[in-house]
Amino acid sequence: MQFWLIQTLNSIAFGGLLFLLSSGFSLIFGLMRMPNLAHGAFFMLGAYFGATFMNWGANFWIAALLSGLAVGVLGVILERGLLRKLAGNAQGQVLVTLGVSFIIADVCLMVWTGDPVPVPAPQWARPPMFLMGYAFPTYRLVVLVIAVIAAVLLYLLMERTRLGAMIRAGVDDMEMARGVGIRVSLLFMMVFMLGAALAGLGGTIGGPIMQAYPGLDADMLPLALVVVILGGVGSLMGAFVGSFAVGFIYNFGTALFPDFAYVILFLPMVAVLVLMPEGLFAGSRQ
Amino acid sequence: MIPALEITGLSKRFGGLVVTRDITMRIAPGERRLIIGPNGAGKTTLFNQITGDLRPDAGSVRLFGEELLKLRTKDRVAKGLARTYQILTLFPQDTLLHNVVLALLGLRGERWDFWRALRRRSELFDLAHDALTQVGLGGSGDRLVAETSYGERRRLELAMALAQKPKLLLLDEPLAGLSQNERNAVSALLTTIPRDVTIVMIEHDMDVALAFAEQITVLHFGEVIVEGTRAEVVADPRTREIYLGE
Amino acid sequence: MTRSFIALLLIAVLLALVPFMMDDFFINLCSQILCYALFAVSLNLIVGYGGMTSLGHAAYFGIAAYAVTWLHTVAGWDHLTSAIGAVGVATGTAAVFGVLALRASGLSFLMITLALGQIVWGVAYRWVALTQGDNGMRFPQRPAPFGIDINGAMSFYYFSLIVFAVSVYVIWRVVNSPFGASLRGARDQPRRMRMLGHDVWMIRWAAFVMSGFWAAVAGLLFVYYQKFVSPYAVSLQQSAEVLLMTILGGASTLTGPMVGAIIVTLVKNVASTYVERWNALLGLIFVLAVVFMPTGLVPGFRRLISRKKPAAAPADETATPPAAAPERAS
């Protein structure tokens, strides 16, 4: 019983992390029509930044916000410096993000070495919680709460603000958005920054669970891909549902069939592709 | 007699927008049919449903009695359907001959030949040359499409369709964007197409189109409004309403 | 005919003489280049001629390498049967993955190939019982085709050269065949091709499977050369590396990917003697290549030449259309 409870909680917490990662990935994909293959690297960078900021004496939350900010700025530099030069060449943009992800990964290896860097959870969240006689890892609950807060804030941003309305318009129909006078290039920058910042924040938040280690980027990127393939491009709701679905599949897969966790993870994606390719890719086909 | 093209109850909607509303049409073998209608009347959309680029919600499309809707585009083409595009859809980096050869390959088993060099297939190039000659481009076969004029490209569109020896040819504004001289030349060319090819044409140039067609269908908001001979359609008040009324 | 024929002859003689001009280190380097060049040419079948950019091509390369090792060392098959079996397994995987990936086109295609490639990586890395995980598998002994020992640097180079030459010749035939023309047509105007009666899906799938087949042959060369295979062979890095070779040299030409393979392999080997890591450099070249040379080196170079001598553009070179910067309509 304890096993199932804990695994369920782990899955939910991991799903929350995935949401922080893939909501930005999905929005960028939906708006700019390109998968940002540096997104896993952004997440990893967030984890390393978090650890470093805390080493310098920042508390956990400050460190998380600073990481988000730092990675967000990096995102802006990437978008303004490179991606914009390749406007209209989506394939070139994708390859550039891939190249950048390799550079980031290698620089991380140089700076933080090959050994995993632990990211400490906030002091108060370290001891387990006891509910109805079962011990729960407190921090996983914290992650869940953060993810839900982030989801609500993103929802409000998308549905209740001018920026959100512009993003939705751009995802639906770029030409129309341009036509009604939305400054698309500014919008791209802001969404890229938002997505990068969310990934960076997610990196620090996920740090206590996953640690920061070389290869974290390559582990996370495919998960974001699967979430988006399952949940649909540019859809917050899709990213939310997809994240928790993948969280469960990945966690239980790893716990029950460690050799095949990765394969199991991709099975739903394969099923979706076989059964309803049109529906899920309708937005990105063009 | 079995009609060359028989469309029955064809309907298509995108959400709330009805683009084809219960269209029914019979076109006899060898007929020249003109489809006219204001922009957004659903003319090209109708073509796209006949060719299979678009799947209708309901109805039937029969080519010489054979249902097309269950077939993929390429299989409809194999049954004798060909079309040209209003927006030029060519292979601009290749020669005119190569463009026509691709059209010929589409209906031949050799397209799955992985081994023998295409350029050694002189019989294909001879046929392609014939098709180009038919549209007056016989001397330009080795030029790249990118280097030709707009009028020449329009003719190439036609040559590619004719090379396939279709039974039913759909022409989507074959005169669009041409100068008056070129219009006359291309429309003269259209009259030379033998009668074993049935032709359905969308065209805005009324002078040429009316001279060419025997039967005319007027579409408006996805619906057949008037159908009949040249004189009938021109005399019908509903035609005037659509074209002059607004 | 004559000029390109002479050039080809010259290159062939040069390639055949390589072992007499260099020491073992460079001969081995050349063998490595031949292997990667074949790998890149195989990928270019779909990337350049088919307009389908894959980020999971290492899967077929690596599966062949793993399969031949497993069949030979664990299942105990002889060299030839293992090799045939391995190519079969890899090509079969390409056939299945092709069905899945071709559900989409453009960037969605790229994402799916990446995800499928990661499945293979996951198996190679995590299914330790089969693949020995991170430790990799050793391939103890090179085969001896027709009883000829190819353990030496020179003899292995000639072995690679023969495999490479035969493979590239076959690919060249395919590219110039009616099928090759249809493949390029499907890249440029898929909708028109359907309307001309072509089965665009089948054309793409056939190209995908062929591409997987030749990647598998390259994978065999790889494992014979290294006598070792690890999850790196099926990693995203490996897929990215081969895509970089293809794009850097110039997709949609036959020689472009070879030039790309030469440059990338040389840079990689030179760099590894000075810096510990290659990934940042790989990433940097990637970014620079995409930003500054979107069509690649070979087409750019060819344009430069044809600008000097406008009449020199050989009319019979259908394999390598000059300045073929296809507008990818997908």
PDB file of N, CA and C in Angstrom, chain A residues 14 17-26 28-29 34-45 78 93-102 104-105 192 195 199 210 213-230 243 246 250 262 265-266 269, chain C residues 55-56 110-119 121 126 235-237 239-240:
ATOM      1  N   PHE A  14       6.102  14.503 -10.169  1.00  0.00           N
ATOM      2  CA  PHE A  14       6.876  14.527 -11.404  1.00  0.00           C
ATOM      3  C   PHE A  14       6.054  15.149 -12.536  1.00  0.00           C
ATOM      4  N   LEU A  17       6.320  18.814 -12.260  1.00  0.00           N
ATOM      5  CA  LEU A  17       7.583  19.296 -12.831  1.00  0.00           C
ATOM      6  C   LEU A  17       7.506  19.341 -14.351  1.00  0.00           C
ATOM      7  N   LEU A  18       6.949  18.259 -14.895  1.00  0.00           N
ATOM      8  CA  LEU A  18       6.840  18.195 -16.354  1.00  0.00           C
ATOM      9  C   LEU A  18       5.981  19.330 -16.878  1.00  0.00           C
ATOM     10  N   PHE A  19       4.974  19.707 -16.088  1.00  0.00           N
ATOM     11  CA  PHE A  19       4.131  20.811 -16.545  1.00  0.00           C
ATOM     12  C   PHE A  19       4.941  22.097 -16.644  1.00  0.00           C
ATOM     13  N   LEU A  20       5.779  22.345 -15.605  1.00  0.00           N
ATOM     14  CA  LEU A  20       6.623  23.548 -15.663  1.00  0.00           C
ATOM     15  C   LEU A  20       7.504  23.517 -16.910  1.00  0.00           C
ATOM     16  N   LEU A  21       7.987  22.336 -17.241  1.00  0.00           N
ATOM     17  CA  LEU A  21       8.864  22.191 -18.405  1.00  0.00           C
ATOM     18  C   LEU A  21       8.087  22.337 -19.712  1.00  0.00           C
ATOM     19  N   SER A  22       6.972  21.604 -19.805  1.00  0.00           N
ATOM     20  CA  SER A  22       6.350  21.451 -21.121  1.00  0.00           C
ATOM     21  C   SER A  22       5.313  22.520 -21.433  1.00  0.00           C
ATOM     22  N   SER A  23       4.816  23.234 -20.433  1.00  0.00           N
ATOM     23  CA  SER A  23       3.861  24.294 -20.767  1.00  0.00           C
ATOM     24  C   SER A  23       4.548  25.348 -21.630  1.00  0.00           C
ATOM     25  N   GLY A  24       5.764  25.718 -21.243  1.00  0.00           N
ATOM     26  CA  GLY A  24       6.507  26.698 -22.040  1.00  0.00           C
ATOM     27  C   GLY A  24       6.872  26.139 -23.402  1.00  0.00           C
ATOM     28  N   PHE A  25       7.297  24.883 -23.402  1.00  0.00           N
ATOM     29  CA  PHE A  25       7.658  24.220 -24.659  1.00  0.00           C
ATOM     30  C   PHE A  25       6.471  24.232 -25.623  1.00  0.00           C
ATOM     31  N   SER A  26       5.307  23.920 -25.062  1.00  0.00           N
ATOM     32  CA  SER A  26       4.101  23.836 -25.877  1.00  0.00           C
ATOM     33  C   SER A  26       3.682  25.204 -26.404  1.00  0.00           C
ATOM     34  N   ILE A  28       5.625  27.823 -26.896  1.00  0.00           N
ATOM     35  CA  ILE A  28       6.581  28.251 -27.916  1.00  0.00           C
ATOM     36  C   ILE A  28       6.298  27.527 -29.228  1.00  0.00           C
ATOM     37  N   PHE A  29       6.062  26.228 -29.124  1.00  0.00           N
ATOM     38  CA  PHE A  29       5.779  25.439 -30.318  1.00  0.00           C
ATOM     39  C   PHE A  29       4.507  25.955 -30.997  1.00  0.00           C
ATOM     40  N   MET A  34       7.737  25.999 -33.823  1.00  0.00           N
ATOM     41  CA  MET A  34       8.993  25.255 -33.794  1.00  0.00           C
ATOM     42  C   MET A  34       9.194  24.638 -32.419  1.00  0.00           C
ATOM     43  N   PRO A  35       9.622  23.375 -32.380  1.00  0.00           N
ATOM     44  CA  PRO A  35       9.982  22.787 -31.098  1.00  0.00           C
ATOM     45  C   PRO A  35      11.332  23.343 -30.655  1.00  0.00           C
ATOM     46  N   ASN A  36      11.376  23.909 -29.452  1.00  0.00           N
ATOM     47  CA  ASN A  36      12.630  24.453 -28.949  1.00  0.00           C
ATOM     48  C   ASN A  36      13.437  23.329 -28.332  1.00  0.00           C
ATOM     49  N   LEU A  37      14.406  22.809 -29.076  1.00  0.00           N
ATOM     50  CA  LEU A  37      15.147  21.643 -28.588  1.00  0.00           C
ATOM     51  C   LEU A  37      16.151  22.016 -27.498  1.00  0.00           C
ATOM     52  N   ALA A  38      16.258  23.293 -27.172  1.00  0.00           N
ATOM     53  CA  ALA A  38      17.114  23.688 -26.052  1.00  0.00           C
ATOM     54  C   ALA A  38      16.331  23.684 -24.742  1.00  0.00           C
ATOM     55  N   HIS A  39      15.084  23.242 -24.780  1.00  0.00           N
ATOM     56  CA  HIS A  39      14.265  23.354 -23.582  1.00  0.00           C
ATOM     57  C   HIS A  39      14.764  22.467 -22.445  1.00  0.00           C
ATOM     58  N   GLY A  40      15.236  21.272 -22.782  1.00  0.00           N
ATOM     59  CA  GLY A  40      15.808  20.391 -21.761  1.00  0.00           C
ATOM     60  C   GLY A  40      17.048  21.030 -21.146  1.00  0.00           C
ATOM     61  N   ALA A  41      17.847  21.678 -21.988  1.00  0.00           N
ATOM     62  CA  ALA A  41      19.055  22.344 -21.497  1.00  0.00           C
ATOM     63  C   ALA A  41      18.683  23.510 -20.576  1.00  0.00           C
ATOM     64  N   PHE A  42      17.603  24.227 -20.909  1.00  0.00           N
ATOM     65  CA  PHE A  42      17.134  25.309 -20.031  1.00  0.00           C
ATOM     66  C   PHE A  42      16.790  24.756 -18.651  1.00  0.00           C
ATOM     67  N   PHE A  43      16.108  23.620 -18.662  1.00  0.00           N
ATOM     68  CA  PHE A  43      15.719  22.987 -17.397  1.00  0.00           C
ATOM     69  C   PHE A  43      16.952  22.614 -16.582  1.00  0.00           C
ATOM     70  N   MET A  44      17.913  21.999 -17.236  1.00  0.00           N
ATOM     71  CA  MET A  44      19.139  21.587 -16.545  1.00  0.00           C
ATOM     72  C   MET A  44      19.887  22.802 -16.009  1.00  0.00           C
ATOM     73  N   LEU A  45      19.940  23.831 -16.820  1.00  0.00           N
ATOM     74  CA  LEU A  45      20.619  25.053 -16.402  1.00  0.00           C
ATOM     75  C   LEU A  45      19.932  25.612 -15.155  1.00  0.00           C
ATOM     76  N   LEU A  78      18.814  34.128 -26.934  1.00  0.00           N
ATOM     77  CA  LEU A  78      18.731  33.128 -28.011  1.00  0.00           C
ATOM     78  C   LEU A  78      17.718  33.562 -29.064  1.00  0.00           C
ATOM     79  N   GLN A  93      15.752  27.083 -37.466  1.00  0.00           N
ATOM     80  CA  GLN A  93      15.591  27.469 -36.065  1.00  0.00           C
ATOM     81  C   GLN A  93      15.710  26.260 -35.145  1.00  0.00           C
ATOM     82  N   VAL A  94      15.071  25.179 -35.537  1.00  0.00           N
ATOM     83  CA  VAL A  94      15.118  23.983 -34.704  1.00  0.00           C
ATOM     84  C   VAL A  94      16.551  23.493 -34.559  1.00  0.00           C
ATOM     85  N   LEU A  95      17.274  23.480 -35.680  1.00  0.00           N
ATOM     86  CA  LEU A  95      18.645  22.988 -35.634  1.00  0.00           C
ATOM     87  C   LEU A  95      19.517  23.901 -34.778  1.00  0.00           C
ATOM     88  N   VAL A  96      19.235  25.201 -34.846  1.00  0.00           N
ATOM     89  CA  VAL A  96      19.999  26.123 -34.007  1.00  0.00           C
ATOM     90  C   VAL A  96      19.721  25.849 -32.529  1.00  0.00           C
ATOM     91  N   THR A  97      18.462  25.623 -32.181  1.00  0.00           N
ATOM     92  CA  THR A  97      18.189  25.339 -30.761  1.00  0.00           C
ATOM     93  C   THR A  97      18.880  24.046 -30.343  1.00  0.00           C
ATOM     94  N   LEU A  98      18.972  23.101 -31.260  1.00  0.00           N
ATOM     95  CA  LEU A  98      19.681  21.856 -30.933  1.00  0.00           C
ATOM     96  C   LEU A  98      21.169  22.143 -30.699  1.00  0.00           C
ATOM     97  N   GLY A  99      21.757  22.939 -31.600  1.00  0.00           N
ATOM     98  CA  GLY A  99      23.160  23.302 -31.432  1.00  0.00           C
ATOM     99  C   GLY A  99      23.398  24.007 -30.113  1.00  0.00           C
ATOM    100  N   VAL A 100      22.514  24.943 -29.779  1.00  0.00           N
ATOM    101  CA  VAL A 100      22.648  25.688 -28.534  1.00  0.00           C
ATOM    102  C   VAL A 100      22.531  24.743 -27.339  1.00  0.00           C
ATOM    103  N   SER A 101      21.661  23.756 -27.445  1.00  0.00           N
ATOM    104  CA  SER A 101      21.515  22.840 -26.317  1.00  0.00           C
ATOM    105  C   SER A 101      22.812  22.059 -26.088  1.00  0.00           C
ATOM    106  N   PHE A 102      23.493  21.707 -27.170  1.00  0.00           N
ATOM    107  CA  PHE A 102      24.774  21.007 -27.010  1.00  0.00           C
ATOM    108  C   PHE A 102      25.798  21.916 -26.346  1.00  0.00           C
ATOM    109  N   ILE A 104      25.206  24.493 -24.354  1.00  0.00           N
ATOM    110  CA  ILE A 104      24.852  24.659 -22.939  1.00  0.00           C
ATOM    111  C   ILE A 104      25.273  23.435 -22.145  1.00  0.00           C
ATOM    112  N   ALA A 105      24.969  22.244 -22.676  1.00  0.00           N
ATOM    113  CA  ALA A 105      25.290  21.021 -21.945  1.00  0.00           C
ATOM    114  C   ALA A 105      26.787  20.920 -21.693  1.00  0.00           C
ATOM    115  N   PHE A 192       8.947  33.325 -25.656  1.00  0.00           N
ATOM    116  CA  PHE A 192      10.187  32.555 -25.520  1.00  0.00           C
ATOM    117  C   PHE A 192      10.793  32.774 -24.140  1.00  0.00           C
ATOM    118  N   GLY A 195       8.628  30.913 -21.589  1.00  0.00           N
ATOM    119  CA  GLY A 195       8.867  29.470 -21.646  1.00  0.00           C
ATOM    120  C   GLY A 195      10.199  29.103 -21.032  1.00  0.00           C
ATOM    121  N   ALA A 199      10.988  26.905 -17.597  1.00  0.00           N
ATOM    122  CA  ALA A 199      11.872  25.743 -17.591  1.00  0.00           C
ATOM    123  C   ALA A 199      12.967  25.932 -16.550  1.00  0.00           C
ATOM    124  N   MET A 210      15.557  15.491  -8.424  1.00  0.00           N
ATOM    125  CA  MET A 210      16.318  14.844  -9.492  1.00  0.00           C
ATOM    126  C   MET A 210      17.818  15.092  -9.413  1.00  0.00           C
ATOM    127  N   TYR A 213      22.568  17.058 -12.974  1.00  0.00           N
ATOM    128  CA  TYR A 213      23.627  16.159 -13.456  1.00  0.00           C
ATOM    129  C   TYR A 213      23.733  16.273 -14.969  1.00  0.00           C
ATOM    130  N   PRO A 214      24.901  15.952 -15.516  1.00  0.00           N
ATOM    131  CA  PRO A 214      25.034  16.001 -16.970  1.00  0.00           C
ATOM    132  C   PRO A 214      24.103  14.961 -17.591  1.00  0.00           C
ATOM    133  N   GLY A 215      23.377  15.361 -18.599  1.00  0.00           N
ATOM    134  CA  GLY A 215      22.437  14.427 -19.219  1.00  0.00           C
ATOM    135  C   GLY A 215      21.014  14.662 -18.772  1.00  0.00           C
ATOM    136  N   LEU A 216      20.838  15.513 -17.738  1.00  0.00           N
ATOM    137  CA  LEU A 216      19.479  15.848 -17.315  1.00  0.00           C
ATOM    138  C   LEU A 216      18.696  16.453 -18.479  1.00  0.00           C
ATOM    139  N   ASP A 217      19.392  17.256 -19.287  1.00  0.00           N
ATOM    140  CA  ASP A 217      18.717  17.887 -20.431  1.00  0.00           C
ATOM    141  C   ASP A 217      18.187  16.853 -21.411  1.00  0.00           C
ATOM    142  N   ALA A 218      19.045  15.867 -21.719  1.00  0.00           N
ATOM    143  CA  ALA A 218      18.625  14.845 -22.686  1.00  0.00           C
ATOM    144  C   ALA A 218      17.548  13.948 -22.091  1.00  0.00           C
ATOM    145  N   ASP A 219      17.521  13.831 -20.745  1.00  0.00           N
ATOM    146  CA  ASP A 219      16.460  13.038 -20.129  1.00  0.00           C
ATOM    147  C   ASP A 219      15.122  13.758 -20.178  1.00  0.00           C
ATOM    148  N   MET A 220      15.165  15.081 -20.045  1.00  0.00           N
ATOM    149  CA  MET A 220      13.912  15.828 -19.921  1.00  0.00           C
ATOM    150  C   MET A 220      13.293  16.189 -21.277  1.00  0.00           C
ATOM    151  N   LEU A 221      14.140  16.495 -22.253  1.00  0.00           N
ATOM    152  CA  LEU A 221      13.601  16.962 -23.539  1.00  0.00           C
ATOM    153  C   LEU A 221      12.606  15.979 -24.174  1.00  0.00           C
ATOM    154  N   PRO A 222      12.961  14.689 -24.243  1.00  0.00           N
ATOM    155  CA  PRO A 222      11.995  13.756 -24.842  1.00  0.00           C
ATOM    156  C   PRO A 222      10.682  13.718 -24.068  1.00  0.00           C
ATOM    157  N   LEU A 223      10.753  13.920 -22.755  1.00  0.00           N
ATOM    158  CA  LEU A 223       9.513  13.927 -21.976  1.00  0.00           C
ATOM    159  C   LEU A 223       8.623  15.086 -22.418  1.00  0.00           C
ATOM    160  N   ALA A 224       9.254  16.237 -22.605  1.00  0.00           N
ATOM    161  CA  ALA A 224       8.466  17.387 -23.079  1.00  0.00           C
ATOM    162  C   ALA A 224       7.872  17.101 -24.458  1.00  0.00           C
ATOM    163  N   LEU A 225       8.667  16.450 -25.308  1.00  0.00           N
ATOM    164  CA  LEU A 225       8.156  16.093 -26.638  1.00  0.00           C
ATOM    165  C   LEU A 225       6.925  15.210 -26.519  1.00  0.00           C
ATOM    166  N   VAL A 226       7.027  14.197 -25.673  1.00  0.00           N
ATOM    167  CA  VAL A 226       5.912  13.259 -25.543  1.00  0.00           C
ATOM    168  C   VAL A 226       4.684  13.975 -24.987  1.00  0.00           C
ATOM    169  N   VAL A 227       4.897  14.835 -23.993  1.00  0.00           N
ATOM    170  CA  VAL A 227       3.764  15.574 -23.431  1.00  0.00           C
ATOM    171  C   VAL A 227       3.045  16.348 -24.535  1.00  0.00           C
ATOM    172  N   VAL A 228       3.835  16.997 -25.379  1.00  0.00           N
ATOM    173  CA  VAL A 228       3.208  17.827 -26.406  1.00  0.00           C
ATOM    174  C   VAL A 228       2.553  16.966 -27.486  1.00  0.00           C
ATOM    175  N   ILE A 229       3.168  15.867 -27.816  1.00  0.00           N
ATOM    176  CA  ILE A 229       2.545  14.975 -28.808  1.00  0.00           C
ATOM    177  C   ILE A 229       1.218  14.457 -28.258  1.00  0.00           C
ATOM    178  N   LEU A 230       1.200  14.148 -26.957  1.00  0.00           N
ATOM    179  CA  LEU A 230      -0.048  13.653 -26.355  1.00  0.00           C
ATOM    180  C   LEU A 230      -1.065  14.768 -26.189  1.00  0.00           C
ATOM    181  N   SER A 243       1.191  16.210 -19.021  1.00  0.00           N
ATOM    182  CA  SER A 243       2.272  16.144 -18.042  1.00  0.00           C
ATOM    183  C   SER A 243       1.979  15.098 -16.981  1.00  0.00           C
ATOM    184  N   VAL A 246       2.105  11.564 -18.440  1.00  0.00           N
ATOM    185  CA  VAL A 246       3.479  11.108 -18.623  1.00  0.00           C
ATOM    186  C   VAL A 246       4.149  10.888 -17.268  1.00  0.00           C
ATOM    187  N   TYR A 250       5.763   7.351 -16.564  1.00  0.00           N
ATOM    188  CA  TYR A 250       7.205   7.287 -16.395  1.00  0.00           C
ATOM    189  C   TYR A 250       7.560   6.731 -15.017  1.00  0.00           C
ATOM    190  N   TYR A 262      11.639   3.563 -20.485  1.00  0.00           N
ATOM    191  CA  TYR A 262      11.703   4.495 -21.588  1.00  0.00           C
ATOM    192  C   TYR A 262      10.796   4.077 -22.726  1.00  0.00           C
ATOM    193  N   LEU A 265       7.217   4.623 -21.826  1.00  0.00           N
ATOM    194  CA  LEU A 265       6.898   6.040 -21.910  1.00  0.00           C
ATOM    195  C   LEU A 265       6.438   6.438 -23.304  1.00  0.00           C
ATOM    196  N   PHE A 266       7.064   5.814 -24.314  1.00  0.00           N
ATOM    197  CA  PHE A 266       6.758   6.236 -25.678  1.00  0.00           C
ATOM    198  C   PHE A 266       5.584   5.479 -26.289  1.00  0.00           C
ATOM    199  N   MET A 269       2.553   7.510 -27.007  1.00  0.00           N
ATOM    200  CA  MET A 269       2.797   8.372 -28.158  1.00  0.00           C
ATOM    201  C   MET A 269       2.582   7.600 -29.453  1.00  0.00           C
TER     202      MET A 269
ATOM    203  N   LEU C  55      15.828  13.491 -37.027  1.00  0.00           N
ATOM    204  CA  LEU C  55      16.785  13.611 -35.924  1.00  0.00           C
ATOM    205  C   LEU C  55      16.863  12.294 -35.166  1.00  0.00           C
ATOM    206  N   GLY C  56      16.613  11.203 -35.860  1.00  0.00           N
ATOM    207  CA  GLY C  56      16.703   9.911 -35.193  1.00  0.00           C
ATOM    208  C   GLY C  56      17.385   8.874 -36.055  1.00  0.00           C
ATOM    209  N   LEU C 110      10.092  15.591 -37.724  1.00  0.00           N
ATOM    210  CA  LEU C 110      11.374  15.692 -37.029  1.00  0.00           C
ATOM    211  C   LEU C 110      11.235  15.306 -35.560  1.00  0.00           C
ATOM    212  N   MET C 111      10.169  15.807 -34.924  1.00  0.00           N
ATOM    213  CA  MET C 111       9.962  15.497 -33.506  1.00  0.00           C
ATOM    214  C   MET C 111       9.724  14.015 -33.287  1.00  0.00           C
ATOM    215  N   ILE C 112       8.954  13.414 -34.178  1.00  0.00           N
ATOM    216  CA  ILE C 112       8.649  11.995 -33.987  1.00  0.00           C
ATOM    217  C   ILE C 112       9.894  11.138 -34.193  1.00  0.00           C
ATOM    218  N   THR C 113      10.688  11.481 -35.218  1.00  0.00           N
ATOM    219  CA  THR C 113      11.917  10.712 -35.406  1.00  0.00           C
ATOM    220  C   THR C 113      12.828  10.863 -34.192  1.00  0.00           C
ATOM    221  N   LEU C 114      12.860  12.057 -33.620  1.00  0.00           N
ATOM    222  CA  LEU C 114      13.680  12.263 -32.425  1.00  0.00           C
ATOM    223  C   LEU C 114      13.177  11.367 -31.300  1.00  0.00           C
ATOM    224  N   ALA C 115      11.851  11.375 -31.084  1.00  0.00           N
ATOM    225  CA  ALA C 115      11.284  10.590 -29.992  1.00  0.00           C
ATOM    226  C   ALA C 115      11.515   9.096 -30.222  1.00  0.00           C
ATOM    227  N   LEU C 116      11.331   8.647 -31.459  1.00  0.00           N
ATOM    228  CA  LEU C 116      11.550   7.228 -31.761  1.00  0.00           C
ATOM    229  C   LEU C 116      13.019   6.862 -31.539  1.00  0.00           C
ATOM    230  N   GLY C 117      13.905   7.765 -31.944  1.00  0.00           N
ATOM    231  CA  GLY C 117      15.324   7.537 -31.717  1.00  0.00           C
ATOM    232  C   GLY C 117      15.639   7.404 -30.234  1.00  0.00           C
ATOM    233  N   GLN C 118      14.936   8.192 -29.427  1.00  0.00           N
ATOM    234  CA  GLN C 118      15.173   8.121 -27.985  1.00  0.00           C
ATOM    235  C   GLN C 118      14.690   6.790 -27.395  1.00  0.00           C
ATOM    236  N   ILE C 119      13.664   6.203 -28.000  1.00  0.00           N
ATOM    237  CA  ILE C 119      13.240   4.878 -27.534  1.00  0.00           C
ATOM    238  C   ILE C 119      14.385   3.897 -27.691  1.00  0.00           C
ATOM    239  N   TRP C 121      17.510   4.579 -27.932  1.00  0.00           N
ATOM    240  CA  TRP C 121      18.553   4.933 -26.975  1.00  0.00           C
ATOM    241  C   TRP C 121      18.205   4.375 -25.595  1.00  0.00           C
ATOM    242  N   ARG C 126      19.228   1.262 -21.028  1.00  0.00           N
ATOM    243  CA  ARG C 126      18.617   0.717 -19.822  1.00  0.00           C
ATOM    244  C   ARG C 126      18.452  -0.800 -19.836  1.00  0.00           C
ATOM    245  N   SER C 235      22.597   7.610 -29.907  1.00  0.00           N
ATOM    246  CA  SER C 235      22.187   8.784 -29.140  1.00  0.00           C
ATOM    247  C   SER C 235      21.720   9.929 -30.036  1.00  0.00           C
ATOM    248  N   LEU C 236      21.082  10.889 -29.406  1.00  0.00           N
ATOM    249  CA  LEU C 236      20.675  12.095 -30.114  1.00  0.00           C
ATOM    250  C   LEU C 236      21.903  12.822 -30.676  1.00  0.00           C
ATOM    251  N   GLN C 237      23.020  12.796 -29.915  1.00  0.00           N
ATOM    252  CA  GLN C 237      24.247  13.434 -30.400  1.00  0.00           C
ATOM    253  C   GLN C 237      24.675  12.833 -31.732  1.00  0.00           C
ATOM    254  N   SER C 239      22.818  11.272 -33.903  1.00  0.00           N
ATOM    255  CA  SER C 239      21.861  11.669 -34.943  1.00  0.00           C
ATOM    256  C   SER C 239      22.125  13.098 -35.389  1.00  0.00           C
ATOM    257  N   ALA C 240      22.413  13.958 -34.413  1.00  0.00           N
ATOM    258  CA  ALA C 240      22.664  15.359 -34.727  1.00  0.00           C
ATOM    259  C   ALA C 240      23.943  15.501 -35.527  1.00  0.00           C
TER     260      ALA C 240
END
